PDB file of C-alpha atoms in Angstrom:
ATOM      1  CA  MET A   1      12.094 -10.436 -47.064  1.00  0.00           C
ATOM      2  CA  ARG A   2      11.736  -9.634 -50.703  1.00  0.00           C
ATOM      3  CA  LYS A   3      12.114  -6.202 -52.206  1.00  0.00           C
ATOM      4  CA  ASP A   4       8.451  -6.178 -53.259  1.00  0.00           C
ATOM      5  CA  ASP A   5       7.361  -6.743 -49.628  1.00  0.00           C
ATOM      6  CA  LYS A   6       9.378  -3.718 -48.456  1.00  0.00           C
ATOM      7  CA  ASN A   7       7.818  -1.491 -51.105  1.00  0.00           C
ATOM      8  CA  THR A   8       4.353  -2.694 -50.118  1.00  0.00           C
ATOM      9  CA  ASN A   9       5.066  -1.935 -46.439  1.00  0.00           C
ATOM     10  CA  TYR A  10       6.265   1.577 -47.297  1.00  0.00           C
ATOM     11  CA  LYS A  11       3.148   2.177 -49.385  1.00  0.00           C
ATOM     12  CA  TYR A  12       0.882   1.137 -46.502  1.00  0.00           C
ATOM     13  CA  LEU A  13       2.818   3.281 -44.051  1.00  0.00           C
ATOM     14  CA  SER A  14       2.737   6.360 -46.283  1.00  0.00           C
ATOM     15  CA  PHE A  15      -0.994   5.858 -46.943  1.00  0.00           C
ATOM     16  CA  LEU A  16      -1.642   5.597 -43.200  1.00  0.00           C
ATOM     17  CA  LEU A  17       0.308   8.778 -42.419  1.00  0.00           C
ATOM     18  CA  LEU A  18      -1.404  10.699 -45.217  1.00  0.00           C
ATOM     19  CA  THR A  19      -4.824   9.564 -43.974  1.00  0.00           C
ATOM     20  CA  LEU A  20      -4.033  10.680 -40.421  1.00  0.00           C
ATOM     21  CA  CYS A  21      -2.870  14.098 -41.608  1.00  0.00           C
ATOM     22  CA  VAL A  22      -5.954  14.628 -43.770  1.00  0.00           C
ATOM     23  CA  PHE A  23      -8.377  13.756 -40.967  1.00  0.00           C
ATOM     24  CA  GLN A  24      -6.469  15.668 -38.250  1.00  0.00           C
ATOM     25  CA  ALA A  25      -6.349  18.985 -40.133  1.00  0.00           C
ATOM     26  CA  PRO A  26     -10.082  19.839 -39.755  1.00  0.00           C
ATOM     27  CA  LEU A  27     -10.011  18.939 -36.064  1.00  0.00           C
ATOM     28  CA  VAL A  28      -7.152  21.345 -35.433  1.00  0.00           C
ATOM     29  CA  ALA A  29      -8.933  24.088 -37.405  1.00  0.00           C
ATOM     30  CA  PHE A  30     -12.165  23.647 -35.410  1.00  0.00           C
ATOM     31  CA  ALA A  31     -10.276  23.692 -32.118  1.00  0.00           C
ATOM     32  CA  LYS A  32      -8.734  27.096 -32.892  1.00  0.00           C
ATOM     33  CA  ASP A  33     -12.128  28.655 -33.672  1.00  0.00           C
ATOM     34  CA  LYS A  34     -13.632  27.685 -30.303  1.00  0.00           C
ATOM     35  CA  VAL A  35     -14.080  30.790 -28.105  1.00  0.00           C
ATOM     36  CA  PRO A  36     -15.234  30.420 -24.492  1.00  0.00           C
ATOM     37  CA  PRO A  37     -18.470  32.230 -23.564  1.00  0.00           C
ATOM     38  CA  ALA A  38     -18.108  35.598 -21.825  1.00  0.00           C
ATOM     39  CA  ASN A  39     -20.417  34.780 -18.872  1.00  0.00           C
ATOM     40  CA  LEU A  40     -18.296  32.009 -17.300  1.00  0.00           C
ATOM     41  CA  GLN A  41     -18.065  31.950 -13.503  1.00  0.00           C
ATOM     42  CA  PRO A  42     -14.915  30.684 -11.736  1.00  0.00           C
ATOM     43  CA  LEU A  43     -15.303  27.503  -9.713  1.00  0.00           C
ATOM     44  CA  GLU A  44     -15.150  27.716  -5.943  1.00  0.00           C
ATOM     45  CA  ASP A  45     -11.998  26.539  -4.191  1.00  0.00           C
ATOM     46  CA  ILE A  46     -12.355  23.097  -2.659  1.00  0.00           C
ATOM     47  CA  PRO A  47     -10.357  22.617   0.550  1.00  0.00           C
ATOM     48  CA  PRO A  48      -8.095  19.554   0.755  1.00  0.00           C
ATOM     49  CA  PRO A  49      -9.420  16.573   2.734  1.00  0.00           C
ATOM     50  CA  PRO A  50      -8.549  16.489   6.432  1.00  0.00           C
ATOM     51  CA  ILE A  51      -5.437  14.574   7.427  1.00  0.00           C
ATOM     52  CA  ALA A  52      -6.178  11.365   9.313  1.00  0.00           C
ATOM     53  CA  ASP A  53      -5.080  11.261  12.939  1.00  0.00           C
ATOM     54  CA  ASP A  54      -2.470   8.507  13.253  1.00  0.00           C
ATOM     55  CA  GLY A  55      -3.371   8.000  16.912  1.00  0.00           C
ATOM     56  CA  ASN A  56      -6.639   6.286  15.957  1.00  0.00           C
ATOM     57  CA  LEU A  57      -5.073   3.615  13.766  1.00  0.00           C
ATOM     58  CA  THR A  58      -5.230   0.174  15.377  1.00  0.00           C
ATOM     59  CA  ASP A  59      -3.562  -1.780  12.588  1.00  0.00           C
ATOM     60  CA  GLU A  60      -0.042  -1.325  13.908  1.00  0.00           C
ATOM     61  CA  PRO A  61       0.894  -2.726  17.300  1.00  0.00           C
ATOM     62  CA  LYS A  62       2.309  -0.476  19.971  1.00  0.00           C
ATOM     63  CA  ILE A  63       5.660  -1.841  21.124  1.00  0.00           C
ATOM     64  CA  THR A  64       7.051  -1.266  24.610  1.00  0.00           C
ATOM     65  CA  ILE A  65      10.648  -2.301  25.294  1.00  0.00           C
ATOM     66  CA  VAL A  66      11.525  -3.146  28.900  1.00  0.00           C
ATOM     67  CA  LYS A  67      15.097  -3.883  30.016  1.00  0.00           C
ATOM     68  CA  LYS A  68      15.396  -6.048  33.134  1.00  0.00           C
ATOM     69  CA  LYS A  69      18.173  -5.807  35.741  1.00  0.00           C
ATOM     70  CA  ASN A  70      19.583  -9.211  34.751  1.00  0.00           C
ATOM     71  CA  GLY A  71      20.137  -8.030  31.151  1.00  0.00           C
ATOM     72  CA  ASP A  72      17.008  -9.567  29.632  1.00  0.00           C
ATOM     73  CA  THR A  73      14.993  -7.464  27.186  1.00  0.00           C
ATOM     74  CA  VAL A  74      11.218  -7.852  26.920  1.00  0.00           C
ATOM     75  CA  GLU A  75       9.329  -6.335  23.991  1.00  0.00           C
ATOM     76  CA  GLU A  76       5.570  -6.087  24.623  1.00  0.00           C
ATOM     77  CA  TYR A  77       3.252  -5.892  21.608  1.00  0.00           C
ATOM     78  CA  ARG A  78      -0.192  -4.352  22.179  1.00  0.00           C
ATOM     79  CA  ILE A  79      -3.158  -3.727  19.894  1.00  0.00           C
ATOM     80  CA  GLY A  80      -6.033  -1.700  21.274  1.00  0.00           C
ATOM     81  CA  GLY A  81      -4.337  -1.668  24.697  1.00  0.00           C
ATOM     82  CA  ASN A  82      -4.397  -5.484  24.936  1.00  0.00           C
ATOM     83  CA  LEU A  83      -1.095  -7.298  25.357  1.00  0.00           C
ATOM     84  CA  TYR A  84      -1.057 -10.142  22.834  1.00  0.00           C
ATOM     85  CA  MET A  85       2.624 -11.047  22.381  1.00  0.00           C
ATOM     86  CA  MET A  86       5.990 -10.698  24.100  1.00  0.00           C
ATOM     87  CA  LYS A  87       9.475 -11.211  22.697  1.00  0.00           C
ATOM     88  CA  VAL A  88      11.953 -12.145  25.396  1.00  0.00           C
ATOM     89  CA  THR A  89      15.634 -11.721  24.561  1.00  0.00           C
ATOM     90  CA  PRO A  90      17.790 -13.179  27.350  1.00  0.00           C
ATOM     91  CA  ALA A  91      21.203 -11.682  28.077  1.00  0.00           C
ATOM     92  CA  HIS A  92      22.748 -15.036  27.095  1.00  0.00           C
ATOM     93  CA  GLY A  93      20.659 -17.268  24.893  1.00  0.00           C
ATOM     94  CA  VAL A  94      18.189 -17.448  22.050  1.00  0.00           C
ATOM     95  CA  PRO A  95      15.255 -14.993  21.882  1.00  0.00           C
ATOM     96  CA  TYR A  96      11.785 -16.521  22.148  1.00  0.00           C
ATOM     97  CA  TYR A  97       8.212 -15.335  21.762  1.00  0.00           C
ATOM     98  CA  MET A  98       5.256 -15.735  24.079  1.00  0.00           C
ATOM     99  CA  HIS A  99       1.783 -15.116  22.702  1.00  0.00           C
ATOM    100  CA  LYS A 100      -1.787 -15.638  23.812  1.00  0.00           C
ATOM    101  CA  GLU A 101      -3.684 -18.503  22.240  1.00  0.00           C
ATOM    102  CA  ASP A 102      -6.983 -16.646  22.729  1.00  0.00           C
ATOM    103  CA  GLN A 103      -8.420 -13.908  24.952  1.00  0.00           C
ATOM    104  CA  ASP A 104      -9.032 -16.202  27.926  1.00  0.00           C
ATOM    105  CA  GLY A 105      -6.067 -18.537  27.454  1.00  0.00           C
ATOM    106  CA  GLY A 106      -2.612 -18.495  28.948  1.00  0.00           C
ATOM    107  CA  TRP A 107       0.682 -17.737  27.293  1.00  0.00           C
ATOM    108  CA  LEU A 108       2.309 -20.055  24.756  1.00  0.00           C
ATOM    109  CA  ASN A 109       6.075 -20.190  24.376  1.00  0.00           C
ATOM    110  CA  ASP A 110       7.501 -20.143  20.839  1.00  0.00           C
ATOM    111  CA  GLY A 111      11.096 -20.895  21.671  1.00  0.00           C
ATOM    112  CA  PRO A 112      13.546 -23.595  20.630  1.00  0.00           C
ATOM    113  CA  THR A 113      10.851 -26.280  21.137  1.00  0.00           C
ATOM    114  CA  GLN A 114       7.726 -24.819  19.619  1.00  0.00           C
ATOM    115  CA  PRO A 115       4.319 -26.141  20.667  1.00  0.00           C
ATOM    116  CA  PHE A 116       1.547 -26.696  18.146  1.00  0.00           C
ATOM    117  CA  SER A 117      -0.152 -23.348  17.544  1.00  0.00           C
ATOM    118  CA  ILE A 118      -2.777 -22.469  14.959  1.00  0.00           C
ATOM    119  CA  PRO A 119      -2.094 -19.144  13.188  1.00  0.00           C
ATOM    120  CA  LYS A 120      -4.829 -16.580  13.767  1.00  0.00           C
ATOM    121  CA  TRP A 121      -4.863 -13.397  11.724  1.00  0.00           C
ATOM    122  CA  THR A 122      -7.304 -10.530  12.004  1.00  0.00           C
ATOM    123  CA  LEU A 123      -8.614 -10.071   8.472  1.00  0.00           C
ATOM    124  CA  PHE A 124     -11.467  -7.683   9.206  1.00  0.00           C
ATOM    125  CA  ARG A 125     -12.181  -5.571  12.273  1.00  0.00           C
ATOM    126  CA  PHE A 126     -15.651  -4.058  12.712  1.00  0.00           C
TER     127      PHE A 126
END
């Protein structure tokens, strides 16, 4: 950068700052002169919105854990009271999942040998 370029930049910067100060001064002066009217009424207090009851939410599944006598653990996942998936953790072995293919269908086993299953997500619930 040349010395002339630096001087030009400083000139532009000083001109910009001077312009801002000149145009801001009247705004500050007018703001100080503003007096609120004497007949103002206070606003009424607005109560906060009610807190949502978490018991009505159906987005999260309810999980029930059942321990069997043989050491197996079964986790039951329910939405809206309907059992849709179970995770079975044997005392000795690999955990596996069982889920319903549809409302009328039987249980599918997602274990070491997984069957073909189409993913089904609930995007909207009316």
